[in-house]
Amino acid sequence: MKALLRRASIGHIAGRVAAAPLCVLFCAGFLADIASGAEGNAAVDITGTGVPRKTAPASQAQTIPMQKGVEYIDERGVSTLTNQHDLYGNLPGYTAVEIEYDPIVVPGRLKKTNATSYSSADIEHLVQRYARRYGLAPSLILAVIRAESNFDPYAVSPKGARGLMQLMPGTAAAMHVGDPFDPAQNIAGGTQYLARMLRLFHNNLDLALAAYNAGPETVKKYKGVPPFPETRQYIRNVQAFRARFEREGVTPKLLAGAKRPGSSYVPGAEGARYIIRFHSGLTQPADQVVEKSPYYYVVFQDRTYSVRMNLVKEIVKSG
């Protein structure tokens, strides 16, 4: 593995694609415009016609099934879910970008009965396999795993990301990753996602890593690496781990004592305004959610993520 890492070129990043395009519309600053000036249960114009419409208080809309025409009014009377797409589509700050995902199908022979039964040789094989598949350096994949989860296959972030490469639930579902806690599926999905970020940001590794950490919509919003200390330190960490792994090699060993969390467990989610529940059973916290078919734009802790609407079962008000 050490020799392989030393030979790997980080410039080898041209991933192969064979799936229908997934169009991601990046949004910049529109949520604040939507929310401005609304207080209490005041009449709010959500029709785009200039005619205010009185809305129900938030206490009457605790659960929001995903269907056309549904809206949710928060405590300030602001509509955060609507089918009035023109209201949002006419706002500035959108850029259309094509991202293509391959559905992840991991051969059964590569899967184990539980995450902690994967050996170092198994992880090395998976990293090499999907590095070749998506055109990435194995050292970069291992560096991302080290920075994201420290080789804990059951890691869960306060934003809802899961597994070795910390896949967000919506991203995992879009790639047909049924179990993000399974190292084989997680490495396959995370490697593809990183390759797509590199392609999206013209092989600029700093921007791709920033997108991996904070979401590509956030990178587009700030027109570069976001001013988040966590994201900037993350980029430095990944680069440092990659350089060390290429220089010294690495034996990837999973945390054997790790315990699998429940599918709905997200640390710190009690501070979120909403909880998104996916058909997969996973959940993701949110501060704001705006519908622009075929996506929901999910904002949490200043990060913006796009989630395909058909992957979402419901959105509920937290607490």
mmCIF file of C-alpha atoms in Angstrom:
data_model
loop_
_atom_site.group_PDB
_atom_site.id
_atom_site.type_symbol
_atom_site.label_atom_id
_atom_site.label_comp_id
_atom_site.label_asym_id
_atom_site.label_seq_id
_atom_site.Cartn_x
_atom_site.Cartn_y
_atom_site.Cartn_z
ATOM 1 C CA MET A 1 0.000 0.000 0.000
ATOM 2 C CA LYS A 2 2.883 2.355 0.787
ATOM 3 C CA ALA A 3 4.370 1.949 -2.663
ATOM 4 C CA LEU A 4 0.976 2.362 -4.252
ATOM 5 C CA LEU A 5 0.399 5.605 -2.397
ATOM 6 C CA ARG A 6 3.753 6.974 -3.432
ATOM 7 C CA ARG A 7 3.050 6.248 -7.085
ATOM 8 C CA ALA A 8 -0.448 7.712 -7.013
ATOM 9 C CA SER A 9 -0.835 11.070 -8.700
ATOM 10 C CA ILE A 10 -3.294 13.506 -7.227
ATOM 11 C CA GLY A 11 -3.680 15.022 -10.662
ATOM 12 C CA HIS A 12 -5.341 11.829 -11.858
ATOM 13 C CA ILE A 13 -8.908 12.847 -11.156
ATOM 14 C CA ALA A 14 -10.925 12.497 -14.334
ATOM 15 C CA GLY A 15 -13.846 10.328 -13.119
ATOM 16 C CA ARG A 16 -15.907 8.266 -15.538
ATOM 17 C CA VAL A 17 -19.655 8.841 -15.566
ATOM 18 C CA ALA A 18 -22.540 6.747 -16.854
ATOM 19 C CA ALA A 19 -25.751 8.119 -15.377
ATOM 20 C CA ALA A 20 -28.394 10.690 -16.234
ATOM 21 C CA PRO A 21 -27.451 14.277 -15.274
ATOM 22 C CA LEU A 22 -28.453 15.589 -11.887
ATOM 23 C CA CYS A 23 -28.984 19.324 -12.264
ATOM 24 C CA VAL A 24 -28.047 21.268 -9.139
ATOM 25 C CA LEU A 25 -29.136 24.889 -8.892
ATOM 26 C CA PHE A 26 -26.888 26.766 -6.516
ATOM 27 C CA CYS A 27 -28.492 29.472 -4.413
ATOM 28 C CA ALA A 28 -26.839 32.498 -2.881
ATOM 29 C CA GLY A 29 -28.390 34.673 -0.242
ATOM 30 C CA PHE A 30 -32.013 34.201 -1.243
ATOM 31 C CA LEU A 31 -33.306 32.885 2.070
ATOM 32 C CA ALA A 32 -32.641 36.154 3.868
ATOM 33 C CA ASP A 33 -34.501 38.019 1.128
ATOM 34 C CA ILE A 34 -37.483 35.717 1.491
ATOM 35 C CA ALA A 35 -37.582 36.058 5.268
ATOM 36 C CA SER A 36 -37.042 39.815 5.556
ATOM 37 C CA GLY A 37 -39.793 41.948 7.028
ATOM 38 C CA ALA A 38 -42.081 39.176 8.279
ATOM 39 C CA GLU A 39 -43.104 39.029 11.940
ATOM 40 C CA GLY A 40 -45.590 37.027 13.973
ATOM 41 C CA ASN A 41 -48.484 35.604 11.923
ATOM 42 C CA ALA A 42 -48.683 38.588 9.615
ATOM 43 C CA ALA A 43 -50.004 38.291 6.081
ATOM 44 C CA VAL A 44 -47.183 37.192 3.782
ATOM 45 C CA ASP A 45 -47.083 37.362 -0.009
ATOM 46 C CA ILE A 46 -46.211 33.808 -1.073
ATOM 47 C CA THR A 47 -48.084 33.877 -4.368
ATOM 48 C CA GLY A 48 -45.767 36.179 -6.308
ATOM 49 C CA THR A 49 -48.766 38.306 -7.279
ATOM 50 C CA GLY A 50 -48.323 41.057 -4.720
ATOM 51 C CA VAL A 51 -51.506 39.982 -2.892
ATOM 52 C CA PRO A 52 -50.846 38.986 0.749
ATOM 53 C CA ARG A 53 -52.477 35.807 2.007
ATOM 54 C CA LYS A 54 -53.213 35.139 5.678
ATOM 55 C CA THR A 55 -51.546 31.971 6.938
ATOM 56 C CA ALA A 56 -52.022 29.569 9.815
ATOM 57 C CA PRO A 57 -49.744 29.667 12.890
ATOM 58 C CA ALA A 58 -46.866 27.215 13.059
ATOM 59 C CA SER A 59 -48.521 25.203 15.815
ATOM 60 C CA GLN A 60 -51.084 24.001 13.253
ATOM 61 C CA ALA A 61 -48.439 22.569 10.922
ATOM 62 C CA GLN A 62 -46.119 20.348 12.925
ATOM 63 C CA THR A 63 -45.650 17.684 10.248
ATOM 64 C CA ILE A 64 -45.296 18.418 6.545
ATOM 65 C CA PRO A 65 -45.877 15.438 4.228
ATOM 66 C CA MET A 66 -44.069 15.879 0.932
ATOM 67 C CA GLN A 67 -46.679 16.633 -1.683
ATOM 68 C CA LYS A 68 -47.227 19.328 -4.304
ATOM 69 C CA GLY A 69 -48.684 22.574 -3.034
ATOM 70 C CA VAL A 70 -47.706 22.144 0.623
ATOM 71 C CA GLU A 71 -46.380 25.142 2.492
ATOM 72 C CA TYR A 72 -45.007 25.587 5.996
ATOM 73 C CA ILE A 73 -45.217 28.825 7.949
ATOM 74 C CA ASP A 74 -42.709 29.303 10.728
ATOM 75 C CA GLU A 75 -43.106 31.321 13.919
ATOM 76 C CA ARG A 76 -42.476 34.585 12.069
ATOM 77 C CA GLY A 77 -45.084 33.866 9.427
ATOM 78 C CA VAL A 78 -42.472 33.133 6.757
ATOM 79 C CA SER A 79 -43.231 30.484 4.138
ATOM 80 C CA THR A 80 -40.313 28.075 3.838
ATOM 81 C CA LEU A 81 -41.966 25.405 1.700
ATOM 82 C CA THR A 82 -44.035 26.323 -1.359
ATOM 83 C CA ASN A 83 -44.810 25.279 -4.908
ATOM 84 C CA GLN A 84 -44.623 28.893 -6.078
ATOM 85 C CA HIS A 85 -41.327 28.270 -7.857
ATOM 86 C CA ASP A 86 -41.284 31.564 -9.770
ATOM 87 C CA LEU A 87 -41.067 33.452 -6.480
ATOM 88 C CA TYR A 88 -37.654 31.887 -5.878
ATOM 89 C CA GLY A 89 -36.561 31.306 -9.447
ATOM 90 C CA ASN A 90 -36.652 35.032 -10.257
ATOM 91 C CA LEU A 91 -34.270 35.899 -7.441
ATOM 92 C CA PRO A 92 -30.600 36.537 -8.259
ATOM 93 C CA GLY A 93 -27.824 34.163 -7.311
ATOM 94 C CA TYR A 94 -28.708 30.938 -9.158
ATOM 95 C CA THR A 95 -26.208 29.099 -11.316
ATOM 96 C CA ALA A 96 -27.134 25.897 -13.142
ATOM 97 C CA VAL A 97 -24.479 23.177 -12.863
ATOM 98 C CA GLU A 98 -24.610 19.600 -14.118
ATOM 99 C CA ILE A 99 -23.468 16.832 -11.764
ATOM 100 C CA GLU A 100 -23.677 13.203 -12.823
ATOM 101 C CA TYR A 101 -23.918 10.351 -10.320
ATOM 102 C CA ASP A 102 -23.411 6.665 -10.929
ATOM 103 C CA PRO A 103 -25.743 4.499 -8.823
ATOM 104 C CA ILE A 104 -23.476 2.754 -6.338
ATOM 105 C CA VAL A 105 -23.624 -1.032 -6.616
ATOM 106 C CA VAL A 106 -21.055 -2.812 -4.437
ATOM 107 C CA PRO A 107 -20.484 -6.500 -5.227
ATOM 108 C CA GLY A 108 -21.678 -8.714 -2.414
ATOM 109 C CA ARG A 109 -18.266 -10.347 -2.035
ATOM 110 C CA LEU A 110 -16.852 -6.996 -0.879
ATOM 111 C CA LYS A 111 -19.370 -6.558 1.945
ATOM 112 C CA LYS A 112 -19.048 -7.810 5.502
ATOM 113 C CA THR A 113 -21.740 -8.584 8.033
ATOM 114 C CA ASN A 114 -20.875 -5.497 10.083
ATOM 115 C CA ALA A 115 -18.625 -2.488 9.647
ATOM 116 C CA THR A 116 -16.014 -3.344 12.256
ATOM 117 C CA SER A 117 -15.307 -6.750 10.663
ATOM 118 C CA TYR A 118 -13.516 -5.079 7.727
ATOM 119 C CA SER A 119 -9.777 -5.715 7.904
ATOM 120 C CA SER A 120 -7.042 -3.290 6.896
ATOM 121 C CA ALA A 121 -6.589 -5.321 3.704
ATOM 122 C CA ASP A 122 -10.312 -4.972 2.968
ATOM 123 C CA ILE A 123 -10.174 -1.180 3.321
ATOM 124 C CA GLU A 124 -7.045 -0.988 1.176
ATOM 125 C CA HIS A 125 -8.755 -3.044 -1.522
ATOM 126 C CA LEU A 126 -11.880 -0.864 -1.451
ATOM 127 C CA VAL A 127 -9.864 2.351 -1.615
ATOM 128 C CA GLN A 128 -7.791 1.067 -4.541
ATOM 129 C CA ARG A 129 -10.862 -0.233 -6.373
ATOM 130 C CA TYR A 130 -12.834 3.009 -6.189
ATOM 131 C CA ALA A 131 -9.756 5.183 -6.670
ATOM 132 C CA ARG A 132 -9.345 3.477 -10.049
ATOM 133 C CA ARG A 133 -13.069 3.676 -10.773
ATOM 134 C CA TYR A 134 -13.298 7.427 -10.210
ATOM 135 C CA GLY A 135 -9.769 8.469 -11.072
ATOM 136 C CA LEU A 136 -8.542 9.646 -7.671
ATOM 137 C CA ALA A 137 -5.293 9.103 -5.799
ATOM 138 C CA PRO A 138 -5.718 6.489 -3.025
ATOM 139 C CA SER A 139 -3.775 8.799 -0.694
ATOM 140 C CA LEU A 140 -6.427 11.508 -1.160
ATOM 141 C CA ILE A 141 -9.289 9.140 -0.349
ATOM 142 C CA LEU A 142 -7.510 7.899 2.777
ATOM 143 C CA ALA A 143 -6.728 11.481 3.813
ATOM 144 C CA VAL A 144 -10.409 12.405 3.539
ATOM 145 C CA ILE A 145 -11.388 9.360 5.598
ATOM 146 C CA ARG A 146 -8.828 10.315 8.245
ATOM 147 C CA ALA A 147 -10.029 13.924 8.391
ATOM 148 C CA GLU A 148 -13.726 13.096 8.232
ATOM 149 C CA SER A 149 -14.104 10.176 10.634
ATOM 150 C CA ASN A 150 -10.668 9.107 11.889
ATOM 151 C CA PHE A 151 -11.554 5.654 10.498
ATOM 152 C CA ASP A 152 -14.704 5.347 12.644
ATOM 153 C CA PRO A 153 -17.239 3.593 10.360
ATOM 154 C CA TYR A 154 -20.130 4.656 12.629
ATOM 155 C CA ALA A 155 -19.236 8.336 12.922
ATOM 156 C CA VAL A 156 -22.140 10.823 12.753
ATOM 157 C CA SER A 157 -21.592 14.570 12.461
ATOM 158 C CA PRO A 158 -23.778 17.278 14.027
ATOM 159 C CA LYS A 159 -24.958 18.087 10.489
ATOM 160 C CA GLY A 160 -26.137 14.532 9.836
ATOM 161 C CA ALA A 161 -23.234 13.158 7.762
ATOM 162 C CA ARG A 162 -22.461 9.474 8.351
ATOM 163 C CA GLY A 163 -19.753 6.867 8.016
ATOM 164 C CA LEU A 164 -16.101 6.814 7.010
ATOM 165 C CA MET A 165 -16.352 9.562 4.377
ATOM 166 C CA GLN A 166 -19.263 11.326 6.084
ATOM 167 C CA LEU A 167 -21.977 11.127 3.447
ATOM 168 C CA MET A 168 -24.995 13.373 3.920
ATOM 169 C CA PRO A 169 -28.281 11.382 3.824
ATOM 170 C CA GLY A 170 -29.553 13.082 0.671
ATOM 171 C CA THR A 171 -26.270 12.550 -1.158
ATOM 172 C CA ALA A 172 -26.148 8.904 -0.097
ATOM 173 C CA ALA A 173 -29.714 8.317 -1.271
ATOM 174 C CA ALA A 174 -29.043 10.024 -4.620
ATOM 175 C CA MET A 175 -26.233 7.514 -5.244
ATOM 176 C CA HIS A 176 -28.337 4.543 -4.064
ATOM 177 C CA VAL A 177 -26.171 4.037 -0.996
ATOM 178 C CA GLY A 178 -28.553 2.042 1.165
ATOM 179 C CA ASP A 179 -26.335 1.925 4.254
ATOM 180 C CA PRO A 180 -23.803 4.745 4.715
ATOM 181 C CA PHE A 181 -22.417 2.914 7.759
ATOM 182 C CA ASP A 182 -21.221 0.079 5.530
ATOM 183 C CA PRO A 183 -17.580 0.898 4.656
ATOM 184 C CA ALA A 184 -17.818 -0.564 1.144
ATOM 185 C CA GLN A 185 -20.830 1.540 0.172
ATOM 186 C CA ASN A 186 -19.517 4.599 1.988
ATOM 187 C CA ILE A 187 -16.093 4.534 0.319
ATOM 188 C CA ALA A 188 -17.689 3.980 -3.091
ATOM 189 C CA GLY A 189 -20.125 6.860 -2.582
ATOM 190 C CA GLY A 190 -17.673 9.230 -0.936
ATOM 191 C CA THR A 191 -15.054 8.653 -3.625
ATOM 192 C CA GLN A 192 -17.548 9.357 -6.380
ATOM 193 C CA TYR A 193 -18.792 12.483 -4.626
ATOM 194 C CA LEU A 194 -15.261 13.837 -4.172
ATOM 195 C CA ALA A 195 -14.504 13.140 -7.841
ATOM 196 C CA ARG A 196 -17.623 15.060 -8.838
ATOM 197 C CA MET A 197 -16.606 18.009 -6.658
ATOM 198 C CA LEU A 198 -13.200 18.083 -8.345
ATOM 199 C CA ARG A 199 -14.855 18.002 -11.746
ATOM 200 C CA LEU A 200 -17.351 20.692 -10.754
ATOM 201 C CA PHE A 201 -14.629 23.043 -9.520
ATOM 202 C CA HIS A 202 -12.269 22.460 -12.457
ATOM 203 C CA ASN A 203 -9.803 20.253 -10.562
ATOM 204 C CA ASN A 204 -9.158 22.905 -7.907
ATOM 205 C CA LEU A 205 -8.515 20.681 -4.894
ATOM 206 C CA ASP A 206 -9.038 23.406 -2.290
ATOM 207 C CA LEU A 207 -12.467 24.269 -3.708
ATOM 208 C CA ALA A 208 -13.394 20.604 -4.070
ATOM 209 C CA LEU A 209 -12.465 19.904 -0.449
ATOM 210 C CA ALA A 210 -14.349 23.006 0.683
ATOM 211 C CA ALA A 211 -17.398 21.748 -1.218
ATOM 212 C CA TYR A 212 -17.005 18.306 0.318
ATOM 213 C CA ASN A 213 -16.948 19.860 3.797
ATOM 214 C CA ALA A 214 -19.442 22.715 3.529
ATOM 215 C CA GLY A 215 -21.501 21.823 0.455
ATOM 216 C CA PRO A 216 -20.982 22.943 -3.156
ATOM 217 C CA GLU A 217 -23.805 25.478 -2.885
ATOM 218 C CA THR A 218 -21.903 27.183 -0.074
ATOM 219 C CA VAL A 219 -18.726 27.387 -2.169
ATOM 220 C CA LYS A 220 -20.692 28.908 -5.041
ATOM 221 C CA LYS A 221 -22.328 31.369 -2.673
ATOM 222 C CA TYR A 222 -18.978 32.674 -1.393
ATOM 223 C CA LYS A 223 -17.301 32.382 -4.815
ATOM 224 C CA GLY A 224 -14.455 30.439 -3.240
ATOM 225 C CA VAL A 225 -13.499 28.750 0.018
ATOM 226 C CA PRO A 226 -16.107 29.824 2.604
ATOM 227 C CA PRO A 227 -14.870 31.940 5.544
ATOM 228 C CA PHE A 228 -15.507 29.127 8.023
ATOM 229 C CA PRO A 229 -12.559 28.234 10.296
ATOM 230 C CA GLU A 230 -13.727 24.606 10.316
ATOM 231 C CA THR A 231 -13.678 24.368 6.511
ATOM 232 C CA ARG A 232 -10.300 26.051 6.140
ATOM 233 C CA GLN A 233 -8.756 23.832 8.796
ATOM 234 C CA TYR A 234 -10.336 20.806 7.120
ATOM 235 C CA ILE A 235 -8.581 21.636 3.844
ATOM 236 C CA ARG A 236 -5.236 21.974 5.640
ATOM 237 C CA ASN A 237 -5.793 18.689 7.464
ATOM 238 C CA VAL A 238 -6.622 16.714 4.329
ATOM 239 C CA GLN A 239 -3.620 18.126 2.471
ATOM 240 C CA ALA A 240 -1.309 17.327 5.384
ATOM 241 C CA PHE A 241 -2.629 13.761 5.770
ATOM 242 C CA ARG A 242 -2.314 13.144 2.037
ATOM 243 C CA ALA A 243 1.283 14.337 1.976
ATOM 244 C CA ARG A 244 2.157 12.173 4.986
ATOM 245 C CA PHE A 245 0.444 9.086 3.571
ATOM 246 C CA GLU A 246 2.242 9.475 0.239
ATOM 247 C CA ARG A 247 5.563 9.927 2.063
ATOM 248 C CA GLU A 248 5.226 7.278 4.778
ATOM 249 C CA GLY A 249 2.330 5.047 3.734
ATOM 250 C CA VAL A 250 -0.604 4.122 5.963
ATOM 251 C CA THR A 251 -2.333 1.001 7.238
ATOM 252 C CA PRO A 252 -6.040 1.883 7.460
ATOM 253 C CA LYS A 253 -7.466 0.307 10.591
ATOM 254 C CA LEU A 254 -11.100 0.846 11.569
ATOM 255 C CA LEU A 255 -12.063 1.607 15.150
ATOM 256 C CA ALA A 256 -12.993 -1.858 16.385
ATOM 257 C CA GLY A 257 -14.875 -0.589 19.431
ATOM 258 C CA ALA A 258 -17.191 1.680 17.469
ATOM 259 C CA LYS A 259 -20.924 1.262 18.092
ATOM 260 C CA ARG A 260 -23.518 1.603 15.353
ATOM 261 C CA PRO A 261 -25.920 4.484 16.076
ATOM 262 C CA GLY A 262 -29.624 4.511 15.256
ATOM 263 C CA SER A 263 -30.635 5.669 11.787
ATOM 264 C CA SER A 264 -32.245 8.834 13.190
ATOM 265 C CA TYR A 265 -29.401 9.784 15.548
ATOM 266 C CA VAL A 266 -27.841 13.175 14.875
ATOM 267 C CA PRO A 267 -25.889 14.815 17.741
ATOM 268 C CA GLY A 268 -27.055 18.364 18.364
ATOM 269 C CA ALA A 269 -30.158 18.029 16.193
ATOM 270 C CA GLU A 270 -32.275 19.311 19.066
ATOM 271 C CA GLY A 271 -31.025 22.803 18.187
ATOM 272 C CA ALA A 272 -32.369 22.593 14.629
ATOM 273 C CA ARG A 273 -35.696 24.127 13.604
ATOM 274 C CA TYR A 274 -36.660 21.223 11.360
ATOM 275 C CA ILE A 275 -35.814 17.552 10.907
ATOM 276 C CA ILE A 276 -35.835 16.067 7.394
ATOM 277 C CA ARG A 277 -36.805 12.414 7.300
ATOM 278 C CA PHE A 278 -35.740 10.443 4.241
ATOM 279 C CA HIS A 279 -37.411 7.339 2.849
ATOM 280 C CA SER A 280 -34.159 5.538 3.682
ATOM 281 C CA GLY A 281 -34.880 6.094 7.390
ATOM 282 C CA LEU A 282 -32.014 8.577 7.857
ATOM 283 C CA THR A 283 -32.555 12.106 9.111
ATOM 284 C CA GLN A 284 -30.937 15.493 8.612
ATOM 285 C CA PRO A 285 -31.378 18.719 10.633
ATOM 286 C CA ALA A 286 -32.226 22.054 9.026
ATOM 287 C CA ASP A 287 -32.643 25.697 9.964
ATOM 288 C CA GLN A 288 -34.405 26.631 6.723
ATOM 289 C CA VAL A 289 -35.917 24.637 3.878
ATOM 290 C CA VAL A 290 -37.006 26.105 0.557
ATOM 291 C CA GLU A 291 -38.641 24.179 -2.266
ATOM 292 C CA LYS A 292 -37.596 24.681 -5.863
ATOM 293 C CA SER A 293 -38.580 21.551 -7.746
ATOM 294 C CA PRO A 294 -37.022 19.049 -8.070
ATOM 295 C CA TYR A 295 -34.935 20.059 -5.005
ATOM 296 C CA TYR A 296 -35.259 21.238 -1.460
ATOM 297 C CA TYR A 297 -32.554 23.695 -0.469
ATOM 298 C CA VAL A 298 -31.594 22.876 3.107
ATOM 299 C CA VAL A 299 -29.721 25.438 5.194
ATOM 300 C CA PHE A 300 -28.104 24.388 8.451
ATOM 301 C CA GLN A 301 -25.388 26.242 10.363
ATOM 302 C CA ASP A 302 -24.679 28.525 7.379
ATOM 303 C CA ARG A 303 -24.229 25.588 5.011
ATOM 304 C CA THR A 304 -26.590 25.042 2.084
ATOM 305 C CA TYR A 305 -27.318 21.590 0.676
ATOM 306 C CA SER A 306 -29.559 20.554 -2.203
ATOM 307 C CA VAL A 307 -31.726 17.483 -1.615
ATOM 308 C CA ARG A 308 -33.820 15.772 -4.254
ATOM 309 C CA MET A 309 -37.470 16.044 -3.267
ATOM 310 C CA ASN A 310 -38.363 12.464 -4.177
ATOM 311 C CA LEU A 311 -35.895 11.189 -1.550
ATOM 312 C CA VAL A 312 -37.692 12.985 1.294
ATOM 313 C CA LYS A 313 -40.517 11.372 3.242
ATOM 314 C CA GLU A 314 -41.444 14.356 5.406
ATOM 315 C CA ILE A 315 -40.153 17.437 7.158
ATOM 316 C CA VAL A 316 -41.159 17.998 10.768
ATOM 317 C CA LYS A 317 -40.728 20.886 13.133
ATOM 318 C CA SER A 318 -38.055 19.998 15.676
ATOM 319 C CA GLY A 319 -39.149 19.759 19.272
#
